[in-house]
Coordinates of C-alpha atoms in Angstrom, one line a residue:
X9 CA 0.2 -0.3 0.1
X10 CA 1.3 3.5 -0.9
X11 CA -0.1 6.9 -0.8
X12 CA 0.2 10.8 -1.6
X13 CA -1.3 13.8 0.5
X14 CA -2.6 17.1 -1.8
X15 CA -3.5 20.1 0.3
X16 CA -6.9 21.3 -1.3
X17 CA -6.8 24.4 1.0
X18 CA -9.3 25.6 3.9
X19 CA -8.3 23.0 5.9
X20 CA -9.2 20.1 3.4
X21 CA -6.5 17.3 2.2
X22 CA -7.0 14.6 -0.5
X23 CA -5.2 11.0 0.3
X24 CA -4.8 8.9 -2.8
X25 CA -4.5 5.5 -1.3
X26 CA -2.9 2.8 -4.2
X27 CA -3.6 -1.1 -3.1
X28 CA -1.4 -3.6 -4.8
X29 CA -2.4 -5.5 -8.0
X30 CA -1.7 -8.5 -5.6
X31 CA -3.8 -7.6 -2.9
X32 CA -6.6 -6.4 -5.0
X33 CA -6.7 -10.2 -5.9
X34 CA -6.4 -11.1 -2.6
X35 CA -10.0 -9.7 -1.7
X36 CA -11.2 -10.5 -5.0
X37 CA -10.7 -14.4 -3.6
X38 CA -12.1 -13.5 -0.6
X39 CA -15.3 -11.4 -1.9
X40 CA -15.5 -14.8 -4.2
X41 CA -15.5 -17.5 -1.4
X42 CA -17.9 -14.9 0.4
X43 CA -20.6 -14.8 -1.9
X44 CA -20.3 -17.8 -3.9
X45 CA -22.9 -19.4 -1.8
X46 CA -25.3 -17.4 -3.2
X47 CA -25.0 -17.7 -7.0
X48 CA -26.7 -20.0 -8.7
X49 CA -24.6 -21.4 -12.0
X50 CA -26.4 -23.9 -14.4
X51 CA -24.6 -27.0 -13.9
X52 CA -23.1 -26.6 -10.7
X53 CA -23.9 -27.4 -7.0
X54 CA -25.0 -24.1 -5.4
X55 CA -21.7 -23.0 -4.3
X56 CA -19.7 -24.8 -6.6
X57 CA -18.7 -23.0 -9.3
X58 CA -15.4 -21.9 -10.1
X59 CA -15.0 -17.9 -9.9
X60 CA -13.8 -17.6 -13.3
X61 CA -17.5 -19.6 -14.7
X62 CA -19.2 -16.7 -12.1
X63 CA -17.4 -13.7 -13.9
X64 CA -18.0 -14.9 -17.4
X65 CA -21.6 -14.9 -16.5
X66 CA -21.7 -12.3 -14.3
X67 CA -19.3 -9.7 -15.7
X68 CA -15.7 -9.0 -14.0
X69 CA -16.6 -6.6 -11.9
X70 CA -19.3 -8.7 -10.3
X71 CA -16.8 -9.0 -7.1
X72 CA -15.7 -5.2 -7.1
X73 CA -17.6 -3.7 -4.6
X74 CA -16.8 -6.6 -2.1
X75 CA -13.3 -6.3 -2.6
X76 CA -13.6 -2.6 -2.0
X77 CA -15.0 -3.1 1.1
X78 CA -12.6 -5.3 2.3
X79 CA -9.8 -3.0 1.2
X80 CA -10.7 0.3 1.7
X81 CA -10.9 1.0 5.8
X82 CA -7.6 -1.2 6.1
X83 CA -6.0 0.8 3.6
X84 CA -7.7 4.0 4.9
X85 CA -6.4 3.5 8.3
X86 CA -3.4 2.6 7.5
X87 CA -2.4 5.8 5.5
X88 CA -4.5 7.8 8.1
X89 CA -1.8 6.6 10.4
X90 CA 1.2 7.0 8.4
X91 CA 0.4 10.2 7.5
X92 CA 0.5 12.2 10.8
X93 CA -2.4 13.8 9.7
X94 CA -4.5 15.2 12.5
X95 CA -7.9 14.1 10.4
X96 CA -11.3 15.9 11.8
X97 CA -13.9 13.9 9.7
X98 CA -15.3 11.1 8.4
X99 CA -13.6 10.3 4.8
X100 CA -15.0 11.0 1.4
X101 CA -14.3 8.1 -0.6
X102 CA -13.5 7.9 -4.2
X103 CA -12.9 4.8 -6.3
X104 CA -10.6 5.7 -9.3
X105 CA -9.2 2.5 -10.3
X106 CA -10.7 -0.5 -10.2
X107 CA -9.6 -3.2 -12.7
X108 CA -8.7 -6.8 -12.7
X109 CA -4.7 -7.7 -12.5
X110 CA -4.3 -3.8 -11.7
X111 CA -3.4 -2.4 -8.2
X112 CA -6.7 -0.8 -6.7
X113 CA -6.5 3.2 -6.0
X114 CA -9.0 5.3 -4.2
X115 CA -9.3 8.9 -2.6
X116 CA -10.1 9.9 0.6
X117 CA -10.8 13.3 1.2
X118 CA -10.6 14.2 4.9
X119 CA -10.3 17.6 7.1
X120 CA -7.6 18.4 9.3
X121 CA -7.3 20.2 12.4
X122 CA -7.2 23.8 11.5
X123 CA -4.7 26.0 12.9
X124 CA -6.2 28.5 15.8
X125 CA -4.5 32.1 16.2
X126 CA -5.4 33.3 19.7
X127 CA -5.9 36.5 20.8
X128 CA -6.6 38.2 23.7
X129 CA -7.3 34.8 26.5
X130 CA -6.2 36.7 29.5
X131 CA -7.8 38.8 31.4
X132 CA -11.0 38.8 30.0
X133 CA -13.8 40.8 31.4
X134 CA -16.9 38.6 32.1
X135 CA -20.3 40.3 33.9
X136 CA -20.2 39.4 37.8
X137 CA -22.9 36.9 38.6
X138 CA -25.6 37.8 41.8
X139 CA -25.4 34.4 43.8
X140 CA -27.6 36.0 46.9
X141 CA -30.1 33.8 48.4
X142 CA -33.4 35.8 48.9
X143 CA -35.8 34.5 51.5
X144 CA -38.4 34.2 48.5
X145 CA -36.3 31.3 47.2
X146 CA -36.5 29.8 50.4
X147 CA -39.9 29.7 51.4
X148 CA -40.1 28.8 47.5
X149 CA -38.9 25.6 48.4
X150 CA -40.2 25.5 51.7
X151 CA -43.5 25.5 49.8
X152 CA -42.4 22.3 47.5
X153 CA -41.5 20.3 50.7
X154 CA -44.8 21.0 51.9
X155 CA -46.6 20.3 48.1
X156 CA -44.2 16.9 48.5
X157 CA -45.4 15.8 51.9
X158 CA -49.5 16.9 51.3
X159 CA -52.0 14.8 52.0
X160 CA -54.9 14.7 49.6
X161 CA -58.6 14.9 51.5
X162 CA -62.2 14.0 49.9
X163 CA -64.4 17.4 49.7
X164 CA -68.1 16.8 49.4
X165 CA -69.6 20.2 51.0
X166 CA -68.0 22.2 48.2
X167 CA -67.7 23.0 44.3
X168 CA -64.3 22.9 42.7
X169 CA -61.7 25.0 43.0
X170 CA -58.4 26.3 41.9
X171 CA -55.6 23.3 43.1
X172 CA -58.2 20.7 44.0
X173 CA -57.9 17.2 42.2
X174 CA -61.3 16.5 40.3
X175 CA -62.3 13.0 39.2
X176 CA -64.0 13.5 35.7
X177 CA -65.3 11.5 33.0
X178 CA -65.2 12.9 29.6
X179 CA -65.7 12.9 25.7
X180 CA -64.2 15.0 23.4
X181 CA -66.1 16.1 19.6
X182 CA -65.2 18.2 16.8
X183 CA -68.0 19.0 14.8
X184 CA -70.3 17.0 16.5
X185 CA -67.9 13.5 15.9
X186 CA -66.2 12.4 18.5
X187 CA -62.8 11.9 18.4
X188 CA -60.2 9.1 18.7
X189 CA -58.6 9.5 22.4
X190 CA -60.9 11.8 23.5
X191 CA -62.3 9.7 26.1
X192 CA -61.7 9.0 29.7
X193 CA -63.0 7.5 33.0
X194 CA -62.3 8.6 36.2
X195 CA -59.1 10.5 35.5
X196 CA -58.1 12.8 38.2
X197 CA -57.5 15.7 37.0
X198 CA -55.3 18.7 39.5
X199 CA -56.8 22.3 38.7
X200 CA -54.4 24.7 37.7
X201 CA -51.6 22.2 36.5
X202 CA -52.5 23.0 33.0
X203 CA -52.2 19.6 32.0
X204 CA -55.1 19.7 29.4
X205 CA -55.7 21.6 26.5
X206 CA -56.3 25.2 26.6
X207 CA -58.6 26.8 29.1
X208 CA -60.6 23.4 29.9
X209 CA -59.3 22.9 34.0
X210 CA -60.6 26.7 34.2
X211 CA -63.9 25.8 32.9
X212 CA -64.4 23.5 35.7
X213 CA -63.9 25.6 38.6
X214 CA -67.1 26.1 40.5
X215 CA -68.8 22.7 39.1
X216 CA -70.1 20.5 41.8
X217 CA -70.1 16.8 41.8
X218 CA -72.5 14.9 39.8
X219 CA -73.0 18.2 37.7
X220 CA -72.5 17.3 34.1
X221 CA -71.4 20.4 32.0
X222 CA -69.6 21.5 28.7
X223 CA -66.3 22.6 27.7
X224 CA -65.1 24.4 24.9
X225 CA -61.4 24.5 23.7
X226 CA -59.1 25.1 21.2
X227 CA -56.6 22.7 19.8
X228 CA -53.3 24.4 20.0
X229 CA -51.7 24.6 16.0
X230 CA -48.4 22.4 17.3
X231 CA -51.2 19.8 18.3
X232 CA -49.1 16.3 17.6
X233 CA -52.5 14.9 16.2
X234 CA -52.5 17.0 13.0
X235 CA -56.3 16.2 12.4
X236 CA -57.0 18.1 15.6
X237 CA -54.2 20.9 15.3
X238 CA -55.8 24.2 15.7
X239 CA -59.9 23.0 15.8
X240 CA -62.3 24.0 18.3
X241 CA -63.5 21.0 20.4
X242 CA -66.2 20.3 22.7
X243 CA -66.0 18.0 25.9
X244 CA -68.7 16.6 28.0
X245 CA -67.6 16.4 31.2
X246 CA -69.2 15.1 34.5
X247 CA -68.0 16.2 37.7
X248 CA -67.3 12.1 39.8
X249 CA -65.6 13.5 42.7
X250 CA -63.3 16.6 44.5
X251 CA -60.5 16.3 46.5
X252 CA -58.1 18.9 47.7
X253 CA -54.8 18.8 49.1
X254 CA -53.9 19.6 52.8
X255 CA -50.6 21.4 53.5
X256 CA -48.5 20.1 56.8
X257 CA -48.4 23.4 59.3
X258 CA -44.8 25.5 58.5
X259 CA -43.4 24.3 62.3
X260 CA -40.5 22.4 64.1
X261 CA -42.3 19.4 63.8
X262 CA -42.1 19.6 59.9
X263 CA -38.8 20.4 59.8
X264 CA -38.1 16.8 62.0
X265 CA -40.6 14.8 59.4
X266 CA -39.1 16.1 56.3
X267 CA -34.9 16.9 57.3
X268 CA -32.3 15.9 59.6
X269 CA -32.4 19.1 61.8
X270 CA -35.1 19.7 65.3
X271 CA -35.9 23.3 64.1
X272 CA -37.2 25.0 61.1
X273 CA -34.9 27.8 61.3
X274 CA -32.3 25.0 61.3
X275 CA -34.0 23.6 58.4
X276 CA -34.2 27.0 56.8
X277 CA -30.5 27.4 57.2
X278 CA -30.0 24.0 55.4
X279 CA -32.1 25.0 52.1
X280 CA -30.4 28.3 52.5
X281 CA -27.1 27.0 52.2
X282 CA -28.1 24.4 49.4
X283 CA -29.8 26.9 47.1
X284 CA -26.2 29.1 47.9
X285 CA -24.5 26.4 46.6
X286 CA -26.3 25.8 43.4
X287 CA -25.7 29.2 42.8
X288 CA -22.3 29.1 42.8
X289 CA -21.9 26.1 40.6
X290 CA -24.3 27.8 38.4
X291 CA -22.2 31.0 38.0
X292 CA -19.0 29.2 38.0
X293 CA -20.6 27.4 34.6
X294 CA -21.9 30.5 33.0
X295 CA -18.7 32.6 33.9
X296 CA -16.0 29.7 32.5
X297 CA -18.9 29.3 29.0
X298 CA -19.0 33.5 28.8
X299 CA -15.1 33.8 29.1
X300 CA -14.6 30.9 26.7
X301 CA -16.9 32.4 24.6
X302 CA -15.4 35.8 24.4
X303 CA -11.3 33.9 23.8
X304 CA -13.1 32.3 21.1
X305 CA -14.1 35.5 19.6
X306 CA -10.6 37.1 19.9
X307 CA -9.4 33.9 18.2
X308 CA -8.8 33.0 14.5
X309 CA -9.3 29.5 12.7
X310 CA -11.2 27.9 9.5
X311 CA -13.4 25.0 10.5
X312 CA -14.4 22.9 7.7
X313 CA -17.1 22.1 7.5
X314 CA -16.9 17.8 7.2
X315 CA -15.6 19.0 10.5
X316 CA -18.5 20.1 11.5
X317 CA -20.5 17.9 10.0
X318 CA -18.7 14.5 12.2
X319 CA -19.4 16.6 15.5
X320 CA -23.0 17.2 14.5
X321 CA -23.2 13.3 14.2
X322 CA -21.1 12.7 17.0
X323 CA -24.2 14.6 19.0
X324 CA -26.9 12.9 17.4
X325 CA -25.1 9.6 18.4
X326 CA -24.9 11.1 22.0
X327 CA -28.8 12.1 22.2
X328 CA -30.0 9.0 20.9
X329 CA -27.6 7.5 23.7
X330 CA -29.5 9.6 26.3
X331 CA -32.9 8.8 24.7
X332 CA -32.1 5.2 24.9
X333 CA -31.6 5.5 28.7
X334 CA -35.1 6.6 28.7
X335 CA -36.6 3.8 26.6
X336 CA -37.0 5.5 23.6
X337 CA -35.2 5.6 20.2
X338 CA -34.3 8.5 17.8
X339 CA -36.7 7.4 15.1
X340 CA -39.6 7.5 18.0
X341 CA -38.7 11.1 18.7
X342 CA -38.5 12.3 15.4
X343 CA -42.1 10.9 14.7
X344 CA -43.8 12.8 18.3
X345 CA -41.7 15.9 17.2
X346 CA -42.9 15.6 13.7
X347 CA -38.5 16.7 12.5
X348 CA -36.9 14.9 10.2
X349 CA -33.5 13.8 10.4
X350 CA -32.0 16.6 7.9
X351 CA -33.6 19.1 9.8
X352 CA -32.7 17.1 13.4
X353 CA -28.9 17.8 11.7
X354 CA -29.7 21.2 10.7
X355 CA -30.5 22.2 14.5
X356 CA -27.4 21.1 15.8
X357 CA -25.0 22.7 13.2
X358 CA -24.8 26.0 15.7
X359 CA -24.1 24.0 18.8
X360 CA -21.9 21.9 16.9
X361 CA -19.5 24.8 15.9
X362 CA -19.4 26.4 19.1
X363 CA -18.2 22.9 20.5
X364 CA -15.0 22.7 18.0
X365 CA -14.2 26.3 18.3
X366 CA -14.2 26.2 22.3
X367 CA -12.2 23.2 22.5
X368 CA -9.8 24.1 19.5
X369 CA -8.6 27.2 21.5
X370 CA -8.9 25.8 24.1
X371 CA -6.1 22.9 23.0
X372 CA -4.3 26.1 21.9
X373 CA -4.1 27.2 25.4
X374 CA -3.0 24.1 26.8
X375 CA -0.1 24.8 24.4
X376 CA 0.6 28.4 24.7
X377 CA 0.7 27.8 28.9
X378 CA 2.4 24.5 28.4
X379 CA -0.3 22.9 30.7
X380 CA 0.7 19.5 31.7
X381 CA -1.1 16.2 33.3
X382 CA 1.1 14.2 35.9
X383 CA 0.9 10.5 36.2
X384 CA -0.8 11.1 39.4
X385 CA -3.2 13.4 38.4
X386 CA -4.1 10.6 35.6
X387 CA -4.4 8.1 38.0
X388 CA -6.7 10.1 40.3
X389 CA -8.8 10.5 37.3
X390 CA -9.0 7.2 36.5
X391 CA -9.7 6.1 40.2
X392 CA -12.3 8.7 39.6
X393 CA -14.1 6.8 36.7
X394 CA -13.8 3.9 38.4
X395 CA -15.8 4.9 41.8
X396 CA -18.6 6.3 38.9
X397 CA -18.6 3.0 37.0
X398 CA -18.3 0.4 40.5
X399 CA -15.6 -1.0 38.9
X400 CA -11.8 -2.1 40.0
X401 CA -9.7 0.4 39.0
X402 CA -7.1 -2.3 37.4
X403 CA -10.2 -3.0 35.0
X404 CA -10.2 0.7 34.0
X405 CA -6.8 0.6 33.0
X406 CA -7.3 -2.7 31.7
X407 CA -10.2 -1.0 28.9
X408 CA -8.2 1.8 28.3
X409 CA -5.7 1.8 25.6
X410 CA -3.1 4.1 24.9
X411 CA -5.2 6.0 22.6
X412 CA -7.7 6.6 25.2
X413 CA -5.2 7.1 28.1
X414 CA -3.9 10.2 25.3
X415 CA -7.3 11.3 25.3
X416 CA -8.8 11.6 28.4
X417 CA -5.1 13.7 29.5
X418 CA -5.9 15.6 26.5
X419 CA -9.6 16.4 28.5
X420 CA -7.5 17.1 31.3
X421 CA -5.5 19.5 30.3
X422 CA -8.6 21.0 28.8
X423 CA -10.1 21.5 31.5
X424 CA -6.8 22.8 33.3
X425 CA -6.8 25.1 30.5
X426 CA -10.5 26.3 31.4
X427 CA -9.7 27.0 35.0
X428 CA -6.9 28.8 34.0
X429 CA -8.9 31.6 31.7
X430 CA -11.6 31.5 34.3
X431 CA -8.9 32.4 37.3
X432 CA -7.5 35.3 34.8
X433 CA -11.1 36.5 34.2
X434 CA -12.2 40.2 35.4
X435 CA -15.8 40.6 37.1
X436 CA -17.1 43.8 36.4

């Protein structure tokens, strides 16, 4: 195998890769043995026809595609590694010579890692975040805790009120005809939760147990069922029961029931500290993002589009993996949201470009500031990985090859670069 490198400009490179005629013949023979059992040739038992007979019947190129698929991945990987190029995209492959008895030649156009010219990255001015905790925030958290520890009691002596849980039977109609999925019995609906469309819940306020009523609403234009989107509908509703939430008293007993503290004041102070911790963490993240954004603005780099496309597909794969953890496929998500695969990838472009630019400037700062990672720091990170995945440290080390350890080291350097530029920033 041999190859040539051609600079196409704008961080694009073409590799012209040539496999010998001998290697191509071996690939053809392998393709023949792979496929001969599926090819029928009159006068021969299935799988017993000689290669020459098959090629005569079906054409000399009958095995070319499989032979090419046999050669290309390995030859490309070898050429990419030997070239020393920092390739940052999937290759665009084009076969330029495929003929029995001759060398097999193909090209691979790839994007290479762009050069970065840093601008100002020290002393970046950012807005100082307000991390003070208000009494309203503490009260809101207390209210949530009371809500979580509330109990429901049956109401029989009054009509439905906002905040109640009404048990209802309902059936929906459009143009006087009942529609599919519009019927329910003994459904518990929290009034004011806005879980039903439009003003459905509001129109139940003031209705008594046993009362039948008509509720008129309009489906939103973006409704998931196209046949109902934007259409007016009438629901026949019967109120069958009413429950209300009874919140616990806000006192020391409540604090003891829901926390490890003896008094309400101690519990409130713990809430205040927890909110403050969250705000500090959020402020740190916001500050880092703001600093990196300005550093990117100050830098110069030319990002090739294939690099962006590769990043988009990687992000799509990450998103699909998160969906699978929730029991949903990417195809189902697109079906539910009505988005096409092409449109989905388009929505990822700004974030993909931002992720690439951020990573490139931070890696350049690692070089500029000679940021290094010690063996002890790498060991500590692997220990954290072992704890997170509930694995033995030796198993983690065994799983990580040299390339993975190199990438992990780079990630740690980049994090140090983030800490460095954030520490150098000026808050105003």
